[in-house]
mmCIF file of C-alpha atoms in Angstrom:
data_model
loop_
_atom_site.group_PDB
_atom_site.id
_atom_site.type_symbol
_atom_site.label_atom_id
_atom_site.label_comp_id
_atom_site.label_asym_id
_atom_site.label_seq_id
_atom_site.Cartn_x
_atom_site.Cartn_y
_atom_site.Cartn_z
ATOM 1 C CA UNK A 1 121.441 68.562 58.145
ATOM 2 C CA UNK A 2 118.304 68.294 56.561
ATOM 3 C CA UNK A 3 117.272 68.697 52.750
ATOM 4 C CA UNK A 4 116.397 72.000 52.817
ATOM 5 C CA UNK A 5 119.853 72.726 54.392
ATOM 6 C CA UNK A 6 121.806 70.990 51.997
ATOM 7 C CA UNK A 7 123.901 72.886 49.691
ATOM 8 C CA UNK A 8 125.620 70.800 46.636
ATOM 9 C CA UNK A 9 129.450 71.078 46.327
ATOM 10 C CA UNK A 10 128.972 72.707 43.152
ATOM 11 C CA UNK A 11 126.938 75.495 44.591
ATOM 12 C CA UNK A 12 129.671 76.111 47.147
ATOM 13 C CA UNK A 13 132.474 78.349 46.195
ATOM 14 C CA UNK A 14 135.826 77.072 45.799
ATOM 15 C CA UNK A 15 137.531 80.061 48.019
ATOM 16 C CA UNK A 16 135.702 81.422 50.766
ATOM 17 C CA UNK A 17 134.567 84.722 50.720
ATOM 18 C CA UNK A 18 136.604 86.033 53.934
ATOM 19 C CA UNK A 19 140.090 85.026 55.716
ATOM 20 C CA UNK A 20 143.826 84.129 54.070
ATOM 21 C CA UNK A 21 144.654 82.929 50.782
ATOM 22 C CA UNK A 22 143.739 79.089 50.201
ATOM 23 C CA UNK A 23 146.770 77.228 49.913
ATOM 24 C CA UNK A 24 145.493 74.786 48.353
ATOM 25 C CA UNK A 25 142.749 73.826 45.807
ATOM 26 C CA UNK A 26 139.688 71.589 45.920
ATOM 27 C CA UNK A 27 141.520 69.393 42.666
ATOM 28 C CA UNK A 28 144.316 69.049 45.116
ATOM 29 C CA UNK A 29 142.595 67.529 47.308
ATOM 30 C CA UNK A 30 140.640 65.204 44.923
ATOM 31 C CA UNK A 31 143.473 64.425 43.355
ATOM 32 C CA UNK A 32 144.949 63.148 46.338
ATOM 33 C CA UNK A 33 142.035 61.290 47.674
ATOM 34 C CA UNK A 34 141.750 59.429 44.412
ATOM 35 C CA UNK A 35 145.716 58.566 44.539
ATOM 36 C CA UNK A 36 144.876 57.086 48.181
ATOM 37 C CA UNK A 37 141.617 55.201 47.600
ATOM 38 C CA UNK A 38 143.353 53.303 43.855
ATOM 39 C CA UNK A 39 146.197 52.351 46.332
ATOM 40 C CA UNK A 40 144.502 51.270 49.279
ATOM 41 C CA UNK A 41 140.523 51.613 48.879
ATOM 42 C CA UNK A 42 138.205 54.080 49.524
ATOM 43 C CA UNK A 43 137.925 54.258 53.401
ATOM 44 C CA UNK A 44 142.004 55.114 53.365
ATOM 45 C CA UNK A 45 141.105 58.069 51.942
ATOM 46 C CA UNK A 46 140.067 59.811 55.302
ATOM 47 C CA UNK A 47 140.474 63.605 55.281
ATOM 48 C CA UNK A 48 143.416 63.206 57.680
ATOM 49 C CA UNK A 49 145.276 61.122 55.516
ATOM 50 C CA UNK A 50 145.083 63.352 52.489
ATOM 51 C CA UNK A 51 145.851 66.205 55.407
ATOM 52 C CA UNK A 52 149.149 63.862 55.845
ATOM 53 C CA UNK A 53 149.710 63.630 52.237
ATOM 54 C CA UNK A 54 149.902 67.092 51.236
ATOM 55 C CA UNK A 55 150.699 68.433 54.188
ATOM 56 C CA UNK A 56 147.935 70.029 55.921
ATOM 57 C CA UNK A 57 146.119 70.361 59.513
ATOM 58 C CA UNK A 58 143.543 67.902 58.630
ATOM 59 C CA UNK A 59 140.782 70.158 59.566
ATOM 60 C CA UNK A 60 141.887 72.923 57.782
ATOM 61 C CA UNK A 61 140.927 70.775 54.525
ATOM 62 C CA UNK A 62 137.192 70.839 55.884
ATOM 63 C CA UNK A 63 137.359 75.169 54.288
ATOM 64 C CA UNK A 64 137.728 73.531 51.399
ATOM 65 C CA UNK A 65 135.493 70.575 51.274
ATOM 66 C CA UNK A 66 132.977 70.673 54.099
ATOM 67 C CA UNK A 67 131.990 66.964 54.276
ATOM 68 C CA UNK A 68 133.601 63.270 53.457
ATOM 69 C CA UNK A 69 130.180 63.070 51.260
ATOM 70 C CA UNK A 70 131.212 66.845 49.163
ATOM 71 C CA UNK A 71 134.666 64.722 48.977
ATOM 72 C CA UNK A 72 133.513 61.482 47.297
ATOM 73 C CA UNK A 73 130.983 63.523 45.047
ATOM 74 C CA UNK A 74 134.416 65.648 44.121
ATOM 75 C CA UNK A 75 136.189 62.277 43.763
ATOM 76 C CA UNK A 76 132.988 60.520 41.821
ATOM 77 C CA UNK A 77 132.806 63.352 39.252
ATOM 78 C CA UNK A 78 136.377 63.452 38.634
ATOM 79 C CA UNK A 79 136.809 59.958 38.014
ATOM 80 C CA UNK A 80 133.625 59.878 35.699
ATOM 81 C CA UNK A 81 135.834 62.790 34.031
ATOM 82 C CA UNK A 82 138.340 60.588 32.504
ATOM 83 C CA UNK A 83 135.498 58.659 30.466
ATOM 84 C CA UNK A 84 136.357 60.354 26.681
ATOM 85 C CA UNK A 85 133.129 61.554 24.988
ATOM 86 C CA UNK A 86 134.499 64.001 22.680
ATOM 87 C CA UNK A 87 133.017 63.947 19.162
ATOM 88 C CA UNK A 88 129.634 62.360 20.632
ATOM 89 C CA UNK A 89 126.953 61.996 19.039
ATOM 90 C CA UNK A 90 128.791 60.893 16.251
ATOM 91 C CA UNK A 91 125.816 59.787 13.898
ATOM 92 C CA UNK A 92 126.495 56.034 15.077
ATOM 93 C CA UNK A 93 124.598 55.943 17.783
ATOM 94 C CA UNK A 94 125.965 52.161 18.509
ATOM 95 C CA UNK A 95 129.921 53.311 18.362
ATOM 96 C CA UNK A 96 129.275 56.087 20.492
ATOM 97 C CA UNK A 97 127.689 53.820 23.188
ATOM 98 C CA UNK A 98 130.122 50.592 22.808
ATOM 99 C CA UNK A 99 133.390 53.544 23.018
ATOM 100 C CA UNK A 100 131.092 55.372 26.350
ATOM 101 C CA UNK A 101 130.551 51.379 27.888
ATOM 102 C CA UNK A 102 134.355 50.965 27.186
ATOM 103 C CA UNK A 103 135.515 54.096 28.808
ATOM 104 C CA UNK A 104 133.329 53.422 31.497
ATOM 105 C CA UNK A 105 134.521 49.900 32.184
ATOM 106 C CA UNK A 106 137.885 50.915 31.924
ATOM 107 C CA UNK A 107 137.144 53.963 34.180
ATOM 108 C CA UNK A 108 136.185 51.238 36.971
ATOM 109 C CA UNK A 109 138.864 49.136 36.596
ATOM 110 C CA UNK A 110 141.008 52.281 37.545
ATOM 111 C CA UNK A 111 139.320 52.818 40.219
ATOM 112 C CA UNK A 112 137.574 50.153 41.723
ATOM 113 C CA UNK A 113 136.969 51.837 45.177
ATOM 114 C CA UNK A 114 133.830 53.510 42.713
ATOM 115 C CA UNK A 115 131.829 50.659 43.704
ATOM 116 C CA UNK A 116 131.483 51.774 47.371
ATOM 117 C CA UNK A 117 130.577 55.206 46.282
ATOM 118 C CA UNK A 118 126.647 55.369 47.880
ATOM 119 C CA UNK A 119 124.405 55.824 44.644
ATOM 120 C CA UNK A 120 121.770 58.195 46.724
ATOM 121 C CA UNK A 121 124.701 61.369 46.527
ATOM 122 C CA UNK A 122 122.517 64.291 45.958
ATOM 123 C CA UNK A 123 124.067 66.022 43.485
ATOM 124 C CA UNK A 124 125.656 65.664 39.898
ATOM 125 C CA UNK A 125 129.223 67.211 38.823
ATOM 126 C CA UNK A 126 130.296 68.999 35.726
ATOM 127 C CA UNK A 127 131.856 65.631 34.327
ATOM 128 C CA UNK A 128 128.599 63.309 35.228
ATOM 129 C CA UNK A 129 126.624 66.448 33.479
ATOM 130 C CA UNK A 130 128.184 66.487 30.207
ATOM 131 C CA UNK A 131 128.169 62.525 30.049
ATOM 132 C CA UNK A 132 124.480 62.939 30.427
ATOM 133 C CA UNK A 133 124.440 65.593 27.793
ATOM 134 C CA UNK A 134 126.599 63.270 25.253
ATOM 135 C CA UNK A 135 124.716 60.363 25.542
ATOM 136 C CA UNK A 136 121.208 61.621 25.662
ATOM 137 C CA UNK A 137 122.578 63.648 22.339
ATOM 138 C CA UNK A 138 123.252 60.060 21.030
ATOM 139 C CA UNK A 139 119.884 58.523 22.135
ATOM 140 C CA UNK A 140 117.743 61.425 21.261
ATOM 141 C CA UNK A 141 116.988 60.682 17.765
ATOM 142 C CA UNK A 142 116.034 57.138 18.077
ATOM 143 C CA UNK A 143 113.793 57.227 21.403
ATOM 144 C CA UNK A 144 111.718 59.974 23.120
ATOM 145 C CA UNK A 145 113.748 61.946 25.895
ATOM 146 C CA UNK A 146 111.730 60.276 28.537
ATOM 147 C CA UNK A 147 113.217 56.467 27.941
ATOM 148 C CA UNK A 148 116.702 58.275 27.756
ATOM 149 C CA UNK A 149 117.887 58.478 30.849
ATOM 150 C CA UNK A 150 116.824 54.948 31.675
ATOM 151 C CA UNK A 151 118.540 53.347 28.959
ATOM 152 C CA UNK A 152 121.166 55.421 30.035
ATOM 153 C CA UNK A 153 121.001 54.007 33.263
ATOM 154 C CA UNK A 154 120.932 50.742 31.708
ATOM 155 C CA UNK A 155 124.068 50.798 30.017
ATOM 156 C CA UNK A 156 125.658 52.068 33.012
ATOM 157 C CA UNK A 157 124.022 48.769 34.948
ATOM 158 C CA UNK A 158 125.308 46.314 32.718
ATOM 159 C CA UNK A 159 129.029 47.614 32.702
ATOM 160 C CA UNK A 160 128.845 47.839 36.425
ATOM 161 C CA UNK A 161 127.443 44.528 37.245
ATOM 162 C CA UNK A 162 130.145 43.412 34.869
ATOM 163 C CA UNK A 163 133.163 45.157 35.900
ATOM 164 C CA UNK A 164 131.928 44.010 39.022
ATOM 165 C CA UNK A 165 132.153 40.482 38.566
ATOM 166 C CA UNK A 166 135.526 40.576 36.379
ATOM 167 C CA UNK A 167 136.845 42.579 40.144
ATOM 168 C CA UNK A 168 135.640 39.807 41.703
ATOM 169 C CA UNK A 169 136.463 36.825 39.811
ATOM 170 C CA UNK A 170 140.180 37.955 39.681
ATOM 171 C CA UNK A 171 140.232 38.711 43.766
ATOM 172 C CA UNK A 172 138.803 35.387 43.956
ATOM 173 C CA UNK A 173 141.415 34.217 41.819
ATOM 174 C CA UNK A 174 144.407 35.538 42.966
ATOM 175 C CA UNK A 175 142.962 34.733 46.494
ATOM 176 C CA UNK A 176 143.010 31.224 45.317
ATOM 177 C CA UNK A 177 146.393 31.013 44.014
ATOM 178 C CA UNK A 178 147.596 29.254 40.801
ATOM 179 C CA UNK A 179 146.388 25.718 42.283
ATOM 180 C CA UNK A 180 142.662 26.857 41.849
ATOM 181 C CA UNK A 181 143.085 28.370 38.462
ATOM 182 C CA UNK A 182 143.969 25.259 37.109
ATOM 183 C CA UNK A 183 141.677 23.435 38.698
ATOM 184 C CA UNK A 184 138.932 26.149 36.823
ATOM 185 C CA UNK A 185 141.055 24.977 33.766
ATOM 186 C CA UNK A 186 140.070 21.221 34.176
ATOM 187 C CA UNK A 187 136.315 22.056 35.058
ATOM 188 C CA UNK A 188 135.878 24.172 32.210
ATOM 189 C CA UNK A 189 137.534 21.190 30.003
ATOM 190 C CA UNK A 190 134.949 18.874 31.722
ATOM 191 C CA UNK A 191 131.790 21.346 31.257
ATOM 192 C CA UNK A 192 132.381 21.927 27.828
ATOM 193 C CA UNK A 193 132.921 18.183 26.626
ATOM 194 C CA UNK A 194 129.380 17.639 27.420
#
């Protein structure tokens, strides 16, 4: 499929215009793929294991979601969903972006399959839409519109990178077993005596 061809997920209606009555909705599926990939990762979530789940031909779910990428965009946005910006702006523009970098770091911590999600997805949802909205809204009166979205993108760097590590450093950790943790314990005391 080439650019041209490409139709977003959120162009696409959610029943098709001829043959029976869906049985089942788009949310359903998302919802089902997210359950999946927080339990066991995003490459579990496979459209024939949701197909399993709810109890579907697996390519029946294809009239509903054409492609594994429409599913992770559907997935992606719904996720970013949970992130609460209501009341923003708020007239503190440096509460409304520490309670945004909190919900976002706790968003990712829910669902840490998010970090495999491939950043070059075409197209952005209704919940990754009104984030933007929100948080340009809280940036708008202190910089021109054109450094918003990259300080935007900024934010949204520095709680990745960091969620990223604190993923890491407790897989490491638990990998490790008990034994290494106190061993961090003793080089810590020894680091911070200098």
């Amino acid at each position: 499929m080439t650019d041209a061809e490409y139709v977003s997920i959120w162009m696409r209606p959610e029943r098709p215009a001829r043959g029976p009555k869906p049985v089942y909705s788009r949310a359903q599926i998302t919802e089902t793929a997210i359950r999946i990939a927080d339990a066991e990762g995003l490459e579990a979530a496979t459209m024939r294991r949701i197909a399993a789940e709810i109890g579907a031909g697996a390519m029946s779910l294809y009239r509903y979601v054409p492609s594994r990428d429409d599913l992770v965009e559907l997935m992606a946005d719904r996720v970013m969903g949970e992130i609460d910006v209501t009341g923003m702006p708020s007239g503190d523009w440096r509460a409304d972006l520490t309670r945004y970098a909190g919900g976002l770091r706790a968003m990712w911590l829910r669902h840490p399959w998010i970090s495999a999600v491939q950043r070059s997805l075409p197209g952005f949802g209704p919940s990754q839409l009104l984030l933007i909205e929100r948080l340009m809204g809280v940036l708008d009166a202190l910089v021109p519109i054109d450094e918003n979205l990259g300080l935007i993108a900024m934010l949204n760097s520095y709680v990745e990178g960091s969620v990223r590590e604190e993923i890491g450093s407790a897989r490491r950790s638990a990998a490790a077993g008990s034994a290494s943790r106190s061993g961090w314990r003793g080089a810590a005391r020894t680091w911070t005596s200098w």
